[in-house]
């Protein structure tokens, strides 16, 4: 007779689930299910066994998730941005990161101050970009109120040398709504090319008519007042100028100076007073319009130029003077000889 025997196996499943909170008490239930497999001969028996462990919120396993939270409410004066709420752990330092500038309703807003819990306004070092950070101690609920200024932009074309009076509060070309602004630009802008420059000739506001500007060789032009009630566009007109130099080793020249590109330039030379030799004008060295052999000509200001007046020297007067001097000396010698009595 064969003896009877049992072979037993078991398989365990474990699951955690948060059921609900009753009477301000969180309940964790840990279910452990074990399946026992018992074999009797060729027959397999399955016996489920369920264990249930309940953990209340005052247990260490629940303590970490049950700490009280602190509410930080962030608001914006004049609703320049939506209000939002932050839940932070108690007795910690929470850092609020706020953009310095943002766009809304055709404005750019720039943060200028904040207050905590209806306290005094605290100014902020204004910047155009980046973020402003504020550390808040979470010892109690807090209310943060940010104040922002609406701004408008002045866009200047054809220059990178402009300055503003007063300067932008955000160190760029944005200005607070309602302010009056003027810009300053140099009359003359040097060029990297030799004897070439840019000369301020006019300006316009918001694509209106051109305001002519009288030519100045140095200093800065100061615009009319621009009221910042909207964005503005300023167009500057600079003209390229070339330096024309007129030189001569005799007489006096006219026409040296700066001229707008494409203009016709009158140049001339006035002969000096000859005493011994006679200077004869021999023409111009450099491109001219028309006959180069005239003392007064025109040239095109299409590049920097050096115009040289050429002269030839006629020594006829020197020869005549020399002959006269020799003749006088000969006559004096003859005269002197005749006056001297001969000796016998």
mmCIF file of C-alpha atoms in Angstrom:
data_model
loop_
_atom_site.group_PDB
_atom_site.id
_atom_site.type_symbol
_atom_site.label_atom_id
_atom_site.label_comp_id
_atom_site.label_asym_id
_atom_site.label_seq_id
_atom_site.Cartn_x
_atom_site.Cartn_y
_atom_site.Cartn_z
ATOM 1 C CA UNK A 1 0.000 0.000 0.000
ATOM 2 C CA UNK A 2 1.384 3.277 -1.107
ATOM 3 C CA UNK A 3 1.483 6.146 1.392
ATOM 4 C CA UNK A 4 -0.439 9.417 0.609
ATOM 5 C CA UNK A 5 1.513 12.670 0.402
ATOM 6 C CA UNK A 6 0.786 16.356 -0.214
ATOM 7 C CA UNK A 7 2.962 18.744 -2.187
ATOM 8 C CA UNK A 8 2.236 22.443 -1.421
ATOM 9 C CA UNK A 9 3.144 25.574 -3.449
ATOM 10 C CA UNK A 10 2.175 29.238 -2.885
ATOM 11 C CA UNK A 11 2.289 32.455 -4.874
ATOM 12 C CA UNK A 12 1.980 35.914 -3.237
ATOM 13 C CA UNK A 13 0.633 39.177 -4.706
ATOM 14 C CA UNK A 14 1.009 42.510 -2.885
ATOM 15 C CA UNK A 15 -0.763 45.762 -3.708
ATOM 16 C CA UNK A 16 -0.990 49.198 -2.061
ATOM 17 C CA UNK A 17 -3.891 51.558 -2.567
ATOM 18 C CA UNK A 18 -5.069 54.786 -0.943
ATOM 19 C CA UNK A 19 -8.789 54.355 -0.348
ATOM 20 C CA UNK A 20 -10.250 57.612 1.002
ATOM 21 C CA UNK A 21 -10.033 60.098 3.811
ATOM 22 C CA UNK A 22 -12.670 59.760 6.512
ATOM 23 C CA UNK A 23 -13.008 62.281 9.349
ATOM 24 C CA UNK A 24 -9.705 63.918 8.393
ATOM 25 C CA UNK A 25 -7.956 60.569 8.649
ATOM 26 C CA UNK A 26 -6.157 59.089 5.663
ATOM 27 C CA UNK A 27 -6.259 55.290 5.457
ATOM 28 C CA UNK A 28 -3.742 53.164 3.680
ATOM 29 C CA UNK A 29 -4.656 49.478 3.180
ATOM 30 C CA UNK A 30 -2.018 47.004 2.251
ATOM 31 C CA UNK A 31 -3.441 43.833 0.700
ATOM 32 C CA UNK A 32 -1.368 40.736 0.470
ATOM 33 C CA UNK A 33 -2.859 37.778 -1.340
ATOM 34 C CA UNK A 34 -1.242 34.371 -1.239
ATOM 35 C CA UNK A 35 -2.327 31.438 -3.385
ATOM 36 C CA UNK A 36 -1.550 28.012 -1.991
ATOM 37 C CA UNK A 37 -1.313 25.172 -4.451
ATOM 38 C CA UNK A 38 -1.730 21.746 -2.866
ATOM 39 C CA UNK A 39 -1.261 18.606 -4.854
ATOM 40 C CA UNK A 40 -2.826 15.366 -3.745
ATOM 41 C CA UNK A 41 -1.778 12.696 -6.129
ATOM 42 C CA UNK A 42 -2.782 14.018 -9.518
ATOM 43 C CA UNK A 43 -5.303 16.520 -8.083
ATOM 44 C CA UNK A 44 -4.288 20.199 -7.644
ATOM 45 C CA UNK A 45 -6.091 22.259 -4.978
ATOM 46 C CA UNK A 46 -5.991 26.139 -5.039
ATOM 47 C CA UNK A 47 -6.431 27.850 -1.655
ATOM 48 C CA UNK A 48 -6.406 31.720 -1.687
ATOM 49 C CA UNK A 49 -5.454 33.452 1.536
ATOM 50 C CA UNK A 50 -5.844 37.277 1.878
ATOM 51 C CA UNK A 51 -4.056 39.391 4.449
ATOM 52 C CA UNK A 52 -5.103 42.997 5.036
ATOM 53 C CA UNK A 53 -3.050 45.582 6.912
ATOM 54 C CA UNK A 54 -4.498 49.048 7.645
ATOM 55 C CA UNK A 55 -2.185 52.028 8.202
ATOM 56 C CA UNK A 56 -3.648 55.257 9.589
ATOM 57 C CA UNK A 57 -2.356 58.724 8.802
ATOM 58 C CA UNK A 58 -0.546 59.120 12.116
ATOM 59 C CA UNK A 59 1.751 56.258 11.152
ATOM 60 C CA UNK A 60 5.261 57.033 9.767
ATOM 61 C CA UNK A 61 4.289 55.716 6.323
ATOM 62 C CA UNK A 62 1.658 58.445 5.961
ATOM 63 C CA UNK A 63 3.469 61.266 7.696
ATOM 64 C CA UNK A 64 5.461 62.421 4.659
ATOM 65 C CA UNK A 65 2.364 63.115 2.515
ATOM 66 C CA UNK A 66 0.302 64.657 5.265
ATOM 67 C CA UNK A 67 2.391 67.777 6.030
ATOM 68 C CA UNK A 68 0.310 70.964 5.990
ATOM 69 C CA UNK A 69 0.764 73.172 2.895
ATOM 70 C CA UNK A 70 1.239 76.944 2.711
ATOM 71 C CA UNK A 71 -0.630 78.962 0.079
ATOM 72 C CA UNK A 72 1.199 81.702 -1.844
ATOM 73 C CA UNK A 73 -1.105 83.805 -4.007
ATOM 74 C CA UNK A 74 0.551 85.798 -6.797
ATOM 75 C CA UNK A 75 -1.447 88.691 -8.233
ATOM 76 C CA UNK A 76 -0.768 91.529 -10.689
ATOM 77 C CA UNK A 77 -1.953 95.111 -10.386
ATOM 78 C CA UNK A 78 -4.449 96.038 -13.139
ATOM 79 C CA UNK A 79 -4.627 92.347 -14.107
ATOM 80 C CA UNK A 80 -1.636 92.544 -16.385
ATOM 81 C CA UNK A 81 -1.278 88.776 -15.879
ATOM 82 C CA UNK A 82 -3.678 86.167 -14.429
ATOM 83 C CA UNK A 83 -3.571 85.419 -10.699
ATOM 84 C CA UNK A 84 -2.163 82.034 -9.705
ATOM 85 C CA UNK A 85 -1.686 80.069 -6.476
ATOM 86 C CA UNK A 86 1.287 78.091 -5.223
ATOM 87 C CA UNK A 87 1.127 75.286 -2.625
ATOM 88 C CA UNK A 88 4.436 75.054 -0.781
ATOM 89 C CA UNK A 89 5.751 73.008 2.134
ATOM 90 C CA UNK A 90 5.669 74.639 5.540
ATOM 91 C CA UNK A 91 8.806 76.217 7.046
ATOM 92 C CA UNK A 92 10.698 76.259 3.780
ATOM 93 C CA UNK A 93 12.026 78.939 1.394
ATOM 94 C CA UNK A 94 10.102 79.092 -1.861
ATOM 95 C CA UNK A 95 11.563 81.012 -4.831
ATOM 96 C CA UNK A 96 9.172 82.821 -7.164
ATOM 97 C CA UNK A 97 10.574 83.453 -10.646
ATOM 98 C CA UNK A 98 8.931 86.334 -12.503
ATOM 99 C CA UNK A 99 9.677 87.546 -16.043
ATOM 100 C CA UNK A 100 10.902 91.127 -16.162
ATOM 101 C CA UNK A 101 8.912 91.856 -19.329
ATOM 102 C CA UNK A 102 5.959 90.360 -21.190
ATOM 103 C CA UNK A 103 3.552 91.384 -23.961
ATOM 104 C CA UNK A 104 -0.205 91.753 -23.700
ATOM 105 C CA UNK A 105 -2.826 93.804 -25.588
ATOM 106 C CA UNK A 106 -0.319 95.699 -27.793
ATOM 107 C CA UNK A 107 1.735 96.686 -24.750
ATOM 108 C CA UNK A 108 4.957 95.475 -23.283
ATOM 109 C CA UNK A 109 4.767 95.338 -19.504
ATOM 110 C CA UNK A 110 7.845 95.673 -17.342
ATOM 111 C CA UNK A 111 7.955 94.833 -13.625
ATOM 112 C CA UNK A 112 8.890 97.824 -11.487
ATOM 113 C CA UNK A 113 7.911 96.850 -7.893
ATOM 114 C CA UNK A 114 6.194 94.284 -5.665
ATOM 115 C CA UNK A 115 4.581 94.081 -2.246
ATOM 116 C CA UNK A 116 4.124 91.228 0.241
ATOM 117 C CA UNK A 117 0.926 90.871 2.263
ATOM 118 C CA UNK A 118 -0.235 94.435 1.439
ATOM 119 C CA UNK A 119 3.003 95.898 2.730
ATOM 120 C CA UNK A 120 4.938 98.797 1.188
ATOM 121 C CA UNK A 121 5.938 98.696 -2.475
ATOM 122 C CA UNK A 122 9.499 97.474 -2.926
ATOM 123 C CA UNK A 123 11.211 98.787 -6.108
ATOM 124 C CA UNK A 124 12.855 96.364 -8.521
ATOM 125 C CA UNK A 125 15.995 97.018 -10.544
ATOM 126 C CA UNK A 126 14.319 97.220 -13.935
ATOM 127 C CA UNK A 127 15.642 95.129 -16.799
ATOM 128 C CA UNK A 128 14.254 94.366 -20.233
ATOM 129 C CA UNK A 129 14.894 90.618 -20.277
ATOM 130 C CA UNK A 130 15.516 87.736 -17.938
ATOM 131 C CA UNK A 131 13.710 86.896 -14.711
ATOM 132 C CA UNK A 132 13.345 88.514 -11.301
ATOM 133 C CA UNK A 133 13.488 86.037 -8.393
ATOM 134 C CA UNK A 134 11.886 86.502 -4.989
ATOM 135 C CA UNK A 135 12.502 84.215 -1.991
ATOM 136 C CA UNK A 136 9.464 83.760 0.279
ATOM 137 C CA UNK A 137 9.533 82.093 3.718
ATOM 138 C CA UNK A 138 6.638 79.659 3.998
ATOM 139 C CA UNK A 139 5.907 80.261 7.658
ATOM 140 C CA UNK A 140 2.343 81.310 6.800
ATOM 141 C CA UNK A 141 0.110 82.043 3.826
ATOM 142 C CA UNK A 142 1.320 84.982 1.724
ATOM 143 C CA UNK A 143 -0.019 87.303 -0.962
ATOM 144 C CA UNK A 144 2.424 88.733 -3.524
ATOM 145 C CA UNK A 145 1.392 91.698 -5.694
ATOM 146 C CA UNK A 146 3.518 92.719 -8.708
ATOM 147 C CA UNK A 147 3.346 96.175 -10.288
ATOM 148 C CA UNK A 148 4.232 96.581 -13.975
ATOM 149 C CA UNK A 149 4.545 99.588 -16.293
ATOM 150 C CA UNK A 150 3.158 99.529 -19.852
ATOM 151 C CA UNK A 151 5.830 100.452 -22.396
ATOM 152 C CA UNK A 152 6.134 101.478 -26.043
ATOM 153 C CA UNK A 153 9.056 101.104 -28.416
ATOM 154 C CA UNK A 154 11.014 103.590 -30.533
ATOM 155 C CA UNK A 155 12.553 101.899 -33.575
ATOM 156 C CA UNK A 156 15.355 103.810 -35.313
ATOM 157 C CA UNK A 157 16.454 102.841 -38.802
ATOM 158 C CA UNK A 158 19.814 103.514 -40.474
ATOM 159 C CA UNK A 159 21.750 104.183 -37.294
ATOM 160 C CA UNK A 160 23.352 102.356 -34.403
ATOM 161 C CA UNK A 161 24.687 105.461 -32.671
ATOM 162 C CA UNK A 162 21.500 106.889 -31.150
ATOM 163 C CA UNK A 163 21.075 107.871 -27.520
ATOM 164 C CA UNK A 164 17.864 108.893 -25.763
ATOM 165 C CA UNK A 165 16.972 111.730 -23.404
ATOM 166 C CA UNK A 166 15.854 110.650 -20.879
ATOM 167 C CA UNK A 167 17.372 107.176 -21.199
ATOM 168 C CA UNK A 168 15.160 104.105 -21.295
ATOM 169 C CA UNK A 169 14.340 102.781 -17.781
ATOM 170 C CA UNK A 170 15.071 99.293 -19.092
ATOM 171 C CA UNK A 171 18.304 100.262 -20.891
ATOM 172 C CA UNK A 172 16.949 99.570 -24.357
ATOM 173 C CA UNK A 173 14.621 101.429 -26.750
ATOM 174 C CA UNK A 174 11.401 100.865 -24.724
ATOM 175 C CA UNK A 175 9.849 103.712 -22.741
ATOM 176 C CA UNK A 176 7.075 103.959 -20.162
ATOM 177 C CA UNK A 177 3.705 105.055 -21.480
ATOM 178 C CA UNK A 178 3.162 108.814 -21.250
ATOM 179 C CA UNK A 179 6.815 109.872 -21.177
ATOM 180 C CA UNK A 180 8.377 112.436 -23.545
ATOM 181 C CA UNK A 181 11.557 111.329 -25.286
ATOM 182 C CA UNK A 182 14.151 112.869 -27.597
ATOM 183 C CA UNK A 183 16.891 111.073 -29.491
ATOM 184 C CA UNK A 184 20.406 112.258 -30.289
ATOM 185 C CA UNK A 185 22.425 111.105 -33.295
ATOM 186 C CA UNK A 186 25.771 112.364 -34.649
ATOM 187 C CA UNK A 187 25.744 114.707 -37.631
ATOM 188 C CA UNK A 188 28.740 112.923 -39.108
ATOM 189 C CA UNK A 189 29.518 109.202 -38.973
ATOM 190 C CA UNK A 190 33.049 108.205 -40.079
ATOM 191 C CA UNK A 191 33.487 105.320 -42.472
ATOM 192 C CA UNK A 192 36.002 102.504 -42.505
ATOM 193 C CA UNK A 193 37.003 103.699 -45.979
ATOM 194 C CA UNK A 194 39.487 106.539 -46.188
ATOM 195 C CA UNK A 195 38.077 109.996 -47.019
ATOM 196 C CA UNK A 196 34.499 108.679 -46.864
ATOM 197 C CA UNK A 197 31.789 109.499 -44.322
ATOM 198 C CA UNK A 198 28.027 109.649 -43.708
ATOM 199 C CA UNK A 199 26.389 113.068 -43.289
ATOM 200 C CA UNK A 200 22.979 113.425 -41.583
ATOM 201 C CA UNK A 201 20.553 115.026 -44.032
ATOM 202 C CA UNK A 202 17.027 114.525 -42.614
ATOM 203 C CA UNK A 203 14.660 112.454 -40.467
ATOM 204 C CA UNK A 204 11.008 111.417 -40.333
ATOM 205 C CA UNK A 205 8.641 110.121 -37.640
ATOM 206 C CA UNK A 206 6.256 107.246 -38.424
ATOM 207 C CA UNK A 207 6.891 107.522 -42.185
ATOM 208 C CA UNK A 208 5.680 111.132 -42.364
ATOM 209 C CA UNK A 209 7.346 113.917 -44.379
ATOM 210 C CA UNK A 210 11.109 114.355 -44.211
ATOM 211 C CA UNK A 211 12.439 116.984 -41.826
ATOM 212 C CA UNK A 212 15.519 118.546 -43.420
ATOM 213 C CA UNK A 213 18.573 118.965 -41.214
ATOM 214 C CA UNK A 214 21.129 121.692 -41.805
ATOM 215 C CA UNK A 215 24.630 120.434 -42.411
ATOM 216 C CA UNK A 216 26.999 120.422 -39.449
ATOM 217 C CA UNK A 217 30.581 119.222 -39.407
ATOM 218 C CA UNK A 218 30.513 117.972 -35.795
ATOM 219 C CA UNK A 219 28.285 117.488 -32.767
ATOM 220 C CA UNK A 220 24.916 115.735 -32.390
ATOM 221 C CA UNK A 221 21.434 116.412 -33.704
ATOM 222 C CA UNK A 222 18.652 116.494 -31.077
ATOM 223 C CA UNK A 223 15.160 115.617 -32.277
ATOM 224 C CA UNK A 224 11.826 117.154 -31.415
ATOM 225 C CA UNK A 225 9.926 115.679 -28.445
ATOM 226 C CA UNK A 226 8.292 112.299 -29.090
ATOM 227 C CA UNK A 227 5.315 111.484 -26.828
ATOM 228 C CA UNK A 228 5.121 107.794 -25.954
ATOM 229 C CA UNK A 229 1.437 107.003 -26.425
ATOM 230 C CA UNK A 230 2.162 104.276 -29.000
ATOM 231 C CA UNK A 231 5.051 102.611 -30.781
ATOM 232 C CA UNK A 232 7.063 104.946 -33.025
ATOM 233 C CA UNK A 233 9.363 104.485 -36.010
ATOM 234 C CA UNK A 234 12.133 106.962 -36.829
ATOM 235 C CA UNK A 235 13.832 106.970 -40.228
ATOM 236 C CA UNK A 236 17.138 108.792 -40.585
ATOM 237 C CA UNK A 237 18.609 109.925 -43.881
ATOM 238 C CA UNK A 238 22.376 109.815 -44.084
ATOM 239 C CA UNK A 239 24.159 110.654 -47.322
ATOM 240 C CA UNK A 240 27.527 109.279 -48.349
ATOM 241 C CA UNK A 241 30.151 111.966 -48.811
ATOM 242 C CA UNK A 242 33.608 111.909 -50.377
ATOM 243 C CA UNK A 243 36.534 114.197 -49.705
ATOM 244 C CA UNK A 244 37.854 116.055 -52.753
ATOM 245 C CA UNK A 245 41.305 117.549 -52.261
ATOM 246 C CA UNK A 246 42.654 120.182 -54.671
ATOM 247 C CA UNK A 247 46.393 120.875 -54.498
ATOM 248 C CA UNK A 248 48.875 123.000 -56.435
ATOM 249 C CA UNK A 249 52.509 123.958 -55.910
ATOM 250 C CA UNK A 250 51.781 127.398 -57.306
ATOM 251 C CA UNK A 251 48.934 129.819 -56.846
ATOM 252 C CA UNK A 252 45.765 129.283 -54.792
ATOM 253 C CA UNK A 253 43.257 126.413 -55.145
ATOM 254 C CA UNK A 254 39.483 126.372 -54.675
ATOM 255 C CA UNK A 255 37.131 123.408 -54.175
ATOM 256 C CA UNK A 256 38.691 121.278 -51.426
ATOM 257 C CA UNK A 257 36.033 119.753 -49.124
ATOM 258 C CA UNK A 258 33.341 117.108 -48.518
ATOM 259 C CA UNK A 259 30.703 116.498 -51.195
ATOM 260 C CA UNK A 260 27.633 114.294 -51.487
ATOM 261 C CA UNK A 261 28.076 111.220 -53.613
ATOM 262 C CA UNK A 262 27.044 111.936 -57.208
ATOM 263 C CA UNK A 263 27.333 115.711 -57.001
ATOM 264 C CA UNK A 264 29.214 117.914 -59.487
ATOM 265 C CA UNK A 265 32.133 119.744 -57.910
ATOM 266 C CA UNK A 266 33.687 122.970 -59.193
ATOM 267 C CA UNK A 267 37.439 123.163 -58.735
ATOM 268 C CA UNK A 268 39.856 125.840 -59.854
ATOM 269 C CA UNK A 269 43.312 127.262 -59.378
ATOM 270 C CA UNK A 270 44.291 130.936 -59.315
ATOM 271 C CA UNK A 271 47.841 131.597 -60.563
ATOM 272 C CA UNK A 272 50.224 133.465 -58.315
ATOM 273 C CA UNK A 273 52.314 136.519 -59.121
ATOM 274 C CA UNK A 274 55.417 135.669 -61.142
ATOM 275 C CA UNK A 275 58.533 137.689 -60.455
ATOM 276 C CA UNK A 276 61.300 136.050 -62.381
ATOM 277 C CA UNK A 277 59.981 132.825 -63.929
ATOM 278 C CA UNK A 278 56.632 132.568 -65.672
ATOM 279 C CA UNK A 279 54.291 129.672 -64.596
ATOM 280 C CA UNK A 280 52.048 128.327 -67.318
ATOM 281 C CA UNK A 281 49.054 126.121 -66.391
ATOM 282 C CA UNK A 282 49.496 122.675 -67.929
ATOM 283 C CA UNK A 283 46.236 120.943 -66.958
ATOM 284 C CA UNK A 284 44.755 118.802 -64.170
ATOM 285 C CA UNK A 285 45.881 115.449 -62.885
ATOM 286 C CA UNK A 286 42.712 113.496 -62.007
ATOM 287 C CA UNK A 287 39.349 112.827 -63.646
ATOM 288 C CA UNK A 288 37.470 115.936 -64.765
ATOM 289 C CA UNK A 289 34.346 116.740 -66.705
ATOM 290 C CA UNK A 290 35.327 118.482 -69.933
ATOM 291 C CA UNK A 291 38.670 119.998 -70.867
ATOM 292 C CA UNK A 292 41.418 119.302 -68.344
ATOM 293 C CA UNK A 293 43.555 122.162 -69.588
ATOM 294 C CA UNK A 294 41.359 124.882 -68.127
ATOM 295 C CA UNK A 295 42.121 126.437 -64.785
ATOM 296 C CA UNK A 296 38.452 126.020 -63.698
ATOM 297 C CA UNK A 297 36.850 122.615 -64.305
ATOM 298 C CA UNK A 298 34.247 120.230 -62.871
ATOM 299 C CA UNK A 299 34.652 116.754 -61.425
ATOM 300 C CA UNK A 300 32.178 114.071 -60.304
ATOM 301 C CA UNK A 301 32.157 113.140 -56.591
ATOM 302 C CA UNK A 302 31.859 109.393 -57.103
ATOM 303 C CA UNK A 303 34.841 108.507 -54.891
ATOM 304 C CA UNK A 304 37.539 110.235 -52.838
ATOM 305 C CA UNK A 305 39.802 112.218 -55.166
ATOM 306 C CA UNK A 306 42.994 114.237 -55.217
ATOM 307 C CA UNK A 307 43.056 116.839 -58.006
ATOM 308 C CA UNK A 308 46.509 118.210 -58.814
ATOM 309 C CA UNK A 309 47.120 121.369 -60.831
ATOM 310 C CA UNK A 310 50.135 120.951 -63.115
ATOM 311 C CA UNK A 311 52.341 123.840 -64.178
ATOM 312 C CA UNK A 312 55.193 124.378 -66.601
ATOM 313 C CA UNK A 313 57.802 127.085 -66.048
ATOM 314 C CA UNK A 314 58.764 129.574 -68.792
ATOM 315 C CA UNK A 315 62.249 130.981 -68.216
ATOM 316 C CA UNK A 316 62.036 133.614 -70.979
ATOM 317 C CA UNK A 317 61.944 136.400 -68.438
ATOM 318 C CA UNK A 318 65.043 135.019 -66.763
ATOM 319 C CA UNK A 319 66.876 134.999 -70.075
ATOM 320 C CA UNK A 320 65.851 138.551 -70.886
ATOM 321 C CA UNK A 321 66.858 139.742 -67.452
ATOM 322 C CA UNK A 322 70.178 137.963 -67.818
ATOM 323 C CA UNK A 323 70.832 139.553 -71.209
ATOM 324 C CA UNK A 324 69.917 142.953 -69.857
ATOM 325 C CA UNK A 325 72.235 142.527 -66.902
ATOM 326 C CA UNK A 326 75.097 141.435 -69.155
ATOM 327 C CA UNK A 327 74.486 144.339 -71.492
ATOM 328 C CA UNK A 328 74.476 146.776 -68.613
ATOM 329 C CA UNK A 329 77.714 145.348 -67.295
ATOM 330 C CA UNK A 330 79.328 145.634 -70.735
ATOM 331 C CA UNK A 331 78.216 149.223 -71.124
ATOM 332 C CA UNK A 332 79.511 150.078 -67.681
ATOM 333 C CA UNK A 333 82.835 148.526 -68.526
ATOM 334 C CA UNK A 334 83.098 150.501 -71.777
ATOM 335 C CA UNK A 335 82.088 153.686 -70.095
ATOM 336 C CA UNK A 336 84.598 153.193 -67.345
ATOM 337 C CA UNK A 337 87.346 152.503 -69.861
ATOM 338 C CA UNK A 338 86.658 155.683 -71.825
ATOM 339 C CA UNK A 339 86.790 157.842 -68.742
ATOM 340 C CA UNK A 340 90.169 156.537 -67.713
ATOM 341 C CA UNK A 341 92.985 158.555 -69.518
ATOM 342 C CA UNK A 342 95.549 156.538 -71.299
ATOM 343 C CA UNK A 343 99.136 156.670 -70.075
ATOM 344 C CA UNK A 344 102.033 157.363 -72.499
#
